[in-house]
Tab-separated table of C-alpha atoms in Angstrom:
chain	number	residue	atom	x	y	z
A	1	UNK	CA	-68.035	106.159	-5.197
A	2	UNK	CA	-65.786	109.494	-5.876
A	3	UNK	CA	-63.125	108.815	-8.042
A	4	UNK	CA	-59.550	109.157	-6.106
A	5	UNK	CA	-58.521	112.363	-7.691
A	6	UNK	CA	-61.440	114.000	-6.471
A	7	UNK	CA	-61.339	112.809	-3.260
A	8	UNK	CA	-58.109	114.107	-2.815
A	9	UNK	CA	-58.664	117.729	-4.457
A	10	UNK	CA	-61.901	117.902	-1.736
A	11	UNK	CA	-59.413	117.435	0.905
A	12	UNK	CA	-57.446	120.428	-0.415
A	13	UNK	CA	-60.397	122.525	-0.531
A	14	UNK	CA	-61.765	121.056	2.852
A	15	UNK	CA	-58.305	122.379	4.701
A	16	UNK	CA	-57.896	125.563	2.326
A	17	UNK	CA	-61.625	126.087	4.074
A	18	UNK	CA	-60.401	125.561	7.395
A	19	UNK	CA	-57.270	127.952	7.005
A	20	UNK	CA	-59.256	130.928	5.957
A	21	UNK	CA	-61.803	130.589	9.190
A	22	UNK	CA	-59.186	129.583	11.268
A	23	UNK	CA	-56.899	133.091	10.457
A	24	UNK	CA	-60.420	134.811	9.980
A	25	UNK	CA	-61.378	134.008	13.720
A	26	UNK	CA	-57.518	134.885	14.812
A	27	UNK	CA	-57.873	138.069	13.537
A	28	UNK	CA	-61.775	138.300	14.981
A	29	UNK	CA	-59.951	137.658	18.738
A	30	UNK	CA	-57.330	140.453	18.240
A	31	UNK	CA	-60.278	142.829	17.701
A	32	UNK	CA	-62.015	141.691	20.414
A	33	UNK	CA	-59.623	142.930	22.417
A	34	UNK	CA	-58.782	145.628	20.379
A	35	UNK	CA	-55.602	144.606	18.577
A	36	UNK	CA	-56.234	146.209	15.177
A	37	UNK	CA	-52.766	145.967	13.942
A	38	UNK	CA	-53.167	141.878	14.986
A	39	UNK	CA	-56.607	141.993	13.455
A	40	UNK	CA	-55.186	143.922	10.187
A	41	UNK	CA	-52.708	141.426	9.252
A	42	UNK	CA	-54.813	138.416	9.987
A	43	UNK	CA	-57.471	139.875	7.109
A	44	UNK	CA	-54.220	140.421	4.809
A	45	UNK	CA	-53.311	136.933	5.182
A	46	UNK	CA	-56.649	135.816	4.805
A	47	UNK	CA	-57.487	137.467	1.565
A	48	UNK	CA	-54.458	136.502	0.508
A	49	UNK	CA	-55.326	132.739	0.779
A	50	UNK	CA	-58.822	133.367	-0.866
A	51	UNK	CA	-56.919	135.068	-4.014
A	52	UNK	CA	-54.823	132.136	-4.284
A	53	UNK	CA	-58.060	129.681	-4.244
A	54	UNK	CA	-59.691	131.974	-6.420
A	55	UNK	CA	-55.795	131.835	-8.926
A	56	UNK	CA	-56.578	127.978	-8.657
A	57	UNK	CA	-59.430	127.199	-9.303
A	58	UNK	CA	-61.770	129.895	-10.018
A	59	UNK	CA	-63.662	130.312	-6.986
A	60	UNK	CA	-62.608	132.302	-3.732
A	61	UNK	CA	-64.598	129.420	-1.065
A	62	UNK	CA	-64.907	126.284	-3.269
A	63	UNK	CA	-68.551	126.860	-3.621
A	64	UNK	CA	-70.268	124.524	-6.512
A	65	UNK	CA	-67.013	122.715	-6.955
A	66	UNK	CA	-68.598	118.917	-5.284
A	67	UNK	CA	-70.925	117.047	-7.353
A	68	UNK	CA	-72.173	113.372	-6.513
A	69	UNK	CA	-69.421	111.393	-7.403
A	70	UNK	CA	-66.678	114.115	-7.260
A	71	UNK	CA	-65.905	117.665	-8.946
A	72	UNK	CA	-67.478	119.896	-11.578
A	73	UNK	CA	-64.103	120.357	-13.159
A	74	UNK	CA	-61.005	119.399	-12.827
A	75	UNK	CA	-57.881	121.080	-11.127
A	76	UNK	CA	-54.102	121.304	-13.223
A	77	UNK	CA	-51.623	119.455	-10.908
A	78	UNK	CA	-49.407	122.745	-11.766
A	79	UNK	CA	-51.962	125.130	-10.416
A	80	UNK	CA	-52.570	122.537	-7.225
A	81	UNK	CA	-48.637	123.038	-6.634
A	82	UNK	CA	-48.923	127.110	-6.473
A	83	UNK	CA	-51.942	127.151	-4.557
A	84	UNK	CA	-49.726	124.733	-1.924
A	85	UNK	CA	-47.032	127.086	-2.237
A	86	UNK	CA	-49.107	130.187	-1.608
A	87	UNK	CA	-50.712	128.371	1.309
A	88	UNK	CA	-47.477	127.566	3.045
A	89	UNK	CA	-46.295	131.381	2.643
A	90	UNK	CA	-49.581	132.793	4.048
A	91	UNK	CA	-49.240	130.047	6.978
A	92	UNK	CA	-45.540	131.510	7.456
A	93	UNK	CA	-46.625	134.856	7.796
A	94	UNK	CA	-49.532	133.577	10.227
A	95	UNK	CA	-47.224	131.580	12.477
A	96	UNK	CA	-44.967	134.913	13.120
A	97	UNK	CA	-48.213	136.929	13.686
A	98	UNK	CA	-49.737	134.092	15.877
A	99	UNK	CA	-46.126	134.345	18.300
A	100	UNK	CA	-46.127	137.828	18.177
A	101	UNK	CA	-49.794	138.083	19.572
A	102	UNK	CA	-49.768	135.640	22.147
A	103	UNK	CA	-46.397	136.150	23.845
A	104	UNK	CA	-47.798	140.388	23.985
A	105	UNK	CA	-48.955	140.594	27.527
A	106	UNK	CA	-51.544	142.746	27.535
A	107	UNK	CA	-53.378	139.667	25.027
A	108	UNK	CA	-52.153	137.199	27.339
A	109	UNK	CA	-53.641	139.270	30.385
A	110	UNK	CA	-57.016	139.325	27.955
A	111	UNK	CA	-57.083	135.536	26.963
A	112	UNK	CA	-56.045	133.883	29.822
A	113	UNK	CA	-58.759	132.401	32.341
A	114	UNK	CA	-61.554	134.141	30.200
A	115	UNK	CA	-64.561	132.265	29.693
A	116	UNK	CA	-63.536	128.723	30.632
A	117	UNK	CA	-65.486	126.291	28.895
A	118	UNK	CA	-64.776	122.921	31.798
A	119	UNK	CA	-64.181	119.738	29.999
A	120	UNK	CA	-67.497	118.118	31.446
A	121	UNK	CA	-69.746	121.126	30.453
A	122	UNK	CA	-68.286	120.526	27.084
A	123	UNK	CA	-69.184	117.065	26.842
A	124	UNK	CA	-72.739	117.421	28.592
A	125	UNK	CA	-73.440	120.059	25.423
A	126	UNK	CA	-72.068	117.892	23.127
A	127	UNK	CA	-69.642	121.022	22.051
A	128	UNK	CA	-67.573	120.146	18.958
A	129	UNK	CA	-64.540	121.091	16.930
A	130	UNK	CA	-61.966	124.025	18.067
A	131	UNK	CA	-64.672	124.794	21.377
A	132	UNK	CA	-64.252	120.894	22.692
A	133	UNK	CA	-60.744	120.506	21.568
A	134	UNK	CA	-59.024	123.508	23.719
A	135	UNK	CA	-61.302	122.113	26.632
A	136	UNK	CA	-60.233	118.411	26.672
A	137	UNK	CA	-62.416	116.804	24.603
A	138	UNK	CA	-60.101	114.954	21.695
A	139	UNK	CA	-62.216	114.355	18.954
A	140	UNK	CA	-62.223	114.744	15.473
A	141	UNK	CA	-64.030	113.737	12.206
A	142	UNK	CA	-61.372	113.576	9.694
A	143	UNK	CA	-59.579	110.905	12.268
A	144	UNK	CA	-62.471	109.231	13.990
A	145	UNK	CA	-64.112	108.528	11.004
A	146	UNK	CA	-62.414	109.577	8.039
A	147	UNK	CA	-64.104	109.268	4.868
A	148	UNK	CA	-62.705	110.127	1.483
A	149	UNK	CA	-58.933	110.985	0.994
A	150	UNK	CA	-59.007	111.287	4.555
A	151	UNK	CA	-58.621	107.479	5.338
A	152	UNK	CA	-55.041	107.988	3.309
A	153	UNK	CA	-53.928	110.530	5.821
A	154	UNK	CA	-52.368	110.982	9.488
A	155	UNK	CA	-54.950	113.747	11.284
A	156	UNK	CA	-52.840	115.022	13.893
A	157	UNK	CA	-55.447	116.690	16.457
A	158	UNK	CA	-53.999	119.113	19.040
A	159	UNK	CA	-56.154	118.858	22.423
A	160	UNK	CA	-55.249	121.134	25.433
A	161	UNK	CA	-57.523	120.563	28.643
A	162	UNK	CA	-57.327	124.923	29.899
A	163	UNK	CA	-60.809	125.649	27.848
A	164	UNK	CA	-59.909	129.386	27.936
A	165	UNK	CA	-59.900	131.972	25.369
A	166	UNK	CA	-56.044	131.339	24.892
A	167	UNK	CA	-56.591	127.534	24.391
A	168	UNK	CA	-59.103	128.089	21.493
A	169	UNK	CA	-56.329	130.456	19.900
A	170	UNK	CA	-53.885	128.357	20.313
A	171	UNK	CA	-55.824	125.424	19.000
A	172	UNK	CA	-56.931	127.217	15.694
A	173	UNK	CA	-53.253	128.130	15.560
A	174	UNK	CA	-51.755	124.558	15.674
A	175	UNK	CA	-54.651	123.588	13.576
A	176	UNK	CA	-53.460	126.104	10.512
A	177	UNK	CA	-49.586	124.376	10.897
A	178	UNK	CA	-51.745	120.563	10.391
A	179	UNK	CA	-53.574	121.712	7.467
A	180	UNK	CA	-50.825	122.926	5.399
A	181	UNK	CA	-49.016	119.947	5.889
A	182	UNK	CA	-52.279	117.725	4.749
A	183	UNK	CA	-52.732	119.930	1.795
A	184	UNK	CA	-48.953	119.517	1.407
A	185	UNK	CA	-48.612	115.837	1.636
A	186	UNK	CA	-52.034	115.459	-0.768
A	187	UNK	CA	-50.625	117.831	-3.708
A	188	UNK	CA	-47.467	115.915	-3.420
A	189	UNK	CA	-48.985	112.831	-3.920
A	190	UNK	CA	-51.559	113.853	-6.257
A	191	UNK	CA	-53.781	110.742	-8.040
A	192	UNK	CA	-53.884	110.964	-11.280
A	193	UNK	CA	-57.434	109.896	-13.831
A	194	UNK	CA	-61.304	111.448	-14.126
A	195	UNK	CA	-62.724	113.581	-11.112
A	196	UNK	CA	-66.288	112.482	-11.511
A	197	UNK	CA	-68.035	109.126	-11.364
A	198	UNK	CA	-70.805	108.934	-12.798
A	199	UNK	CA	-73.570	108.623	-10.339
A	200	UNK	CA	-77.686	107.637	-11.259
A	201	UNK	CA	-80.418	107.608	-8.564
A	202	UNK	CA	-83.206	105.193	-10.114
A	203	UNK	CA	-85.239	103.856	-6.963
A	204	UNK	CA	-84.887	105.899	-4.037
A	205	UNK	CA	-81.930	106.255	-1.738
A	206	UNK	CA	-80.464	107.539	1.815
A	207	UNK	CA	-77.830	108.308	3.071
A	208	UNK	CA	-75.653	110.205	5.819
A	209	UNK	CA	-72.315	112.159	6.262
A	210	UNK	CA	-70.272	114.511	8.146
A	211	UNK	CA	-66.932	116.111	8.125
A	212	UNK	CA	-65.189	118.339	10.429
A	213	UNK	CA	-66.076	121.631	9.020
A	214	UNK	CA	-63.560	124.626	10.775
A	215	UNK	CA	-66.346	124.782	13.670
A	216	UNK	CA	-66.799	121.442	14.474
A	217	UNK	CA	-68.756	118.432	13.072
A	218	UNK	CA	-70.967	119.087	10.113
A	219	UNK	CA	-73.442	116.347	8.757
A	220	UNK	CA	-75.592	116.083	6.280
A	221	UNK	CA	-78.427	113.382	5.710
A	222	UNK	CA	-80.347	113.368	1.949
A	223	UNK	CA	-83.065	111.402	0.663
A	224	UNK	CA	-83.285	111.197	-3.266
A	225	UNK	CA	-85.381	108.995	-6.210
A	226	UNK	CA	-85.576	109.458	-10.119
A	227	UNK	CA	-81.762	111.552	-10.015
A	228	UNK	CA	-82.590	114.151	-7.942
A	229	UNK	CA	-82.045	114.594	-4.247
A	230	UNK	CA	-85.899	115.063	-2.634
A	231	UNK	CA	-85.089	115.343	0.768
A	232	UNK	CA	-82.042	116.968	2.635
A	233	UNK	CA	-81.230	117.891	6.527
A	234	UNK	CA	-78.335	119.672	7.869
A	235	UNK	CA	-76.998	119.544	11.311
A	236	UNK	CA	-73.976	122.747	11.881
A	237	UNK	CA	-72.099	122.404	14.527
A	238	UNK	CA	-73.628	125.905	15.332
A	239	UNK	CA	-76.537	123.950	16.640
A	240	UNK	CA	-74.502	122.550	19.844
A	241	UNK	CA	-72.054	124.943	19.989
């Protein structure tokens, strides 16, 4: 089991995760369509976010923070409270830049109708995460089956049915406006006591997980005997969409 503290400082790094790709991949459309001042403030506001991780906890992308049975170290419920503030004045700045781009009509002329993605082609590939969402498909790990700090939590999870290059935008953009409010709500609310349970393999063990990584569902099944983890397959959600 992961002590409660942890579980609820993963789910700050889990959407701090998801707000860097999301504004990452923002910024990646503008230049696709060769936006550079669009695609220039979107990498501002993303480096921005990683130096506030990186303020926080030491670490621009959470790497090596989760252990079995929680966190290497733990977080100062002071520095949790910056890092939320710094997240919710990046996500300002991103919600102007997000209007500005998609009511300019030369994007909307470039988004709209481009590369449709129909709702039943979605589900016959099994697409996942922003791809499915903008095309109809509503679902969602941290709401279907939440595990974690998750199950303490309302996942809103915006679904629009168009399945065009504007959809996905728009999706990663409402997406950015529900993860600041879940890493809101969790720093607000904070458990207090250790961030690691102590956790011994002795005969050996299985098990399965996934969350919903920025790109869709990502899950993980491990095999491990004697305190070490023997076995270990990954399925990205690369490999549908």
């Amino acid at each position: 089991a992961t002590a409660a503290r942890a579980a609820a400082l993963r789910l700050i790094g889990l959407e701090l995760e998801r707000l860097v790709c999301h504004v990452g991949d923002f910024g990646g459309l503008c230049t696709d369509v060769g936006f550079s001042v669009g695609a220039a403030l979107a990498t501002r506001i993303k480096e921005n976010l990683l130096q506030s991780s990186a303020r926080c906890c030491g670490t621009r992308y959470w790497r090596g923070m989760s252990v079995p049975g929680g966190l290497r170290l733990d977080l100062d419920s002071a520095a949790v409270t910056r890092l939320t503030e710094s997240v919710e004045e990046s996500v300002r700045g991103f919600r102007h830049l997000a209007h500005v781009v998609l009511e300019t009509p030369s994007i909307q002329n470039r988004f709209e109708g481009a590369g449709i993605l129909k709702k039943n082609v979605a589900q016959d590939l099994a697409v996942v995460g922003v791809a499915a969402r903008a095309s109809g498909v509503d679902l969602d790990v941290r709401r279907d089956h939440p595990s974690g700090h998750y199950g303490l939590v309302q996942t809103a999870v915006p679904v629009l049915h168009y399945g065009d290059v504007m959809a996905r935008a728009r999706i990663r953009v409402e997406e950015v406006n529900v993860s600041a409010r879940l890493i809101r709500e969790t720093a607000d609310a904070l458990p207090p006591g250790p961030v690691r349970t102590p956790a011994q393999i002795t005969a050996p063990v299985s098990g399965a997980s996934a969350v919903e990584s920025p790109r869709g569902e990502l899950y993980y099944w491990i095999e491990g005997r004697d305190d070490r983890l023997t076995r270990c397959h990954i399925k990205s959600p690369s490999f549908q969409n």
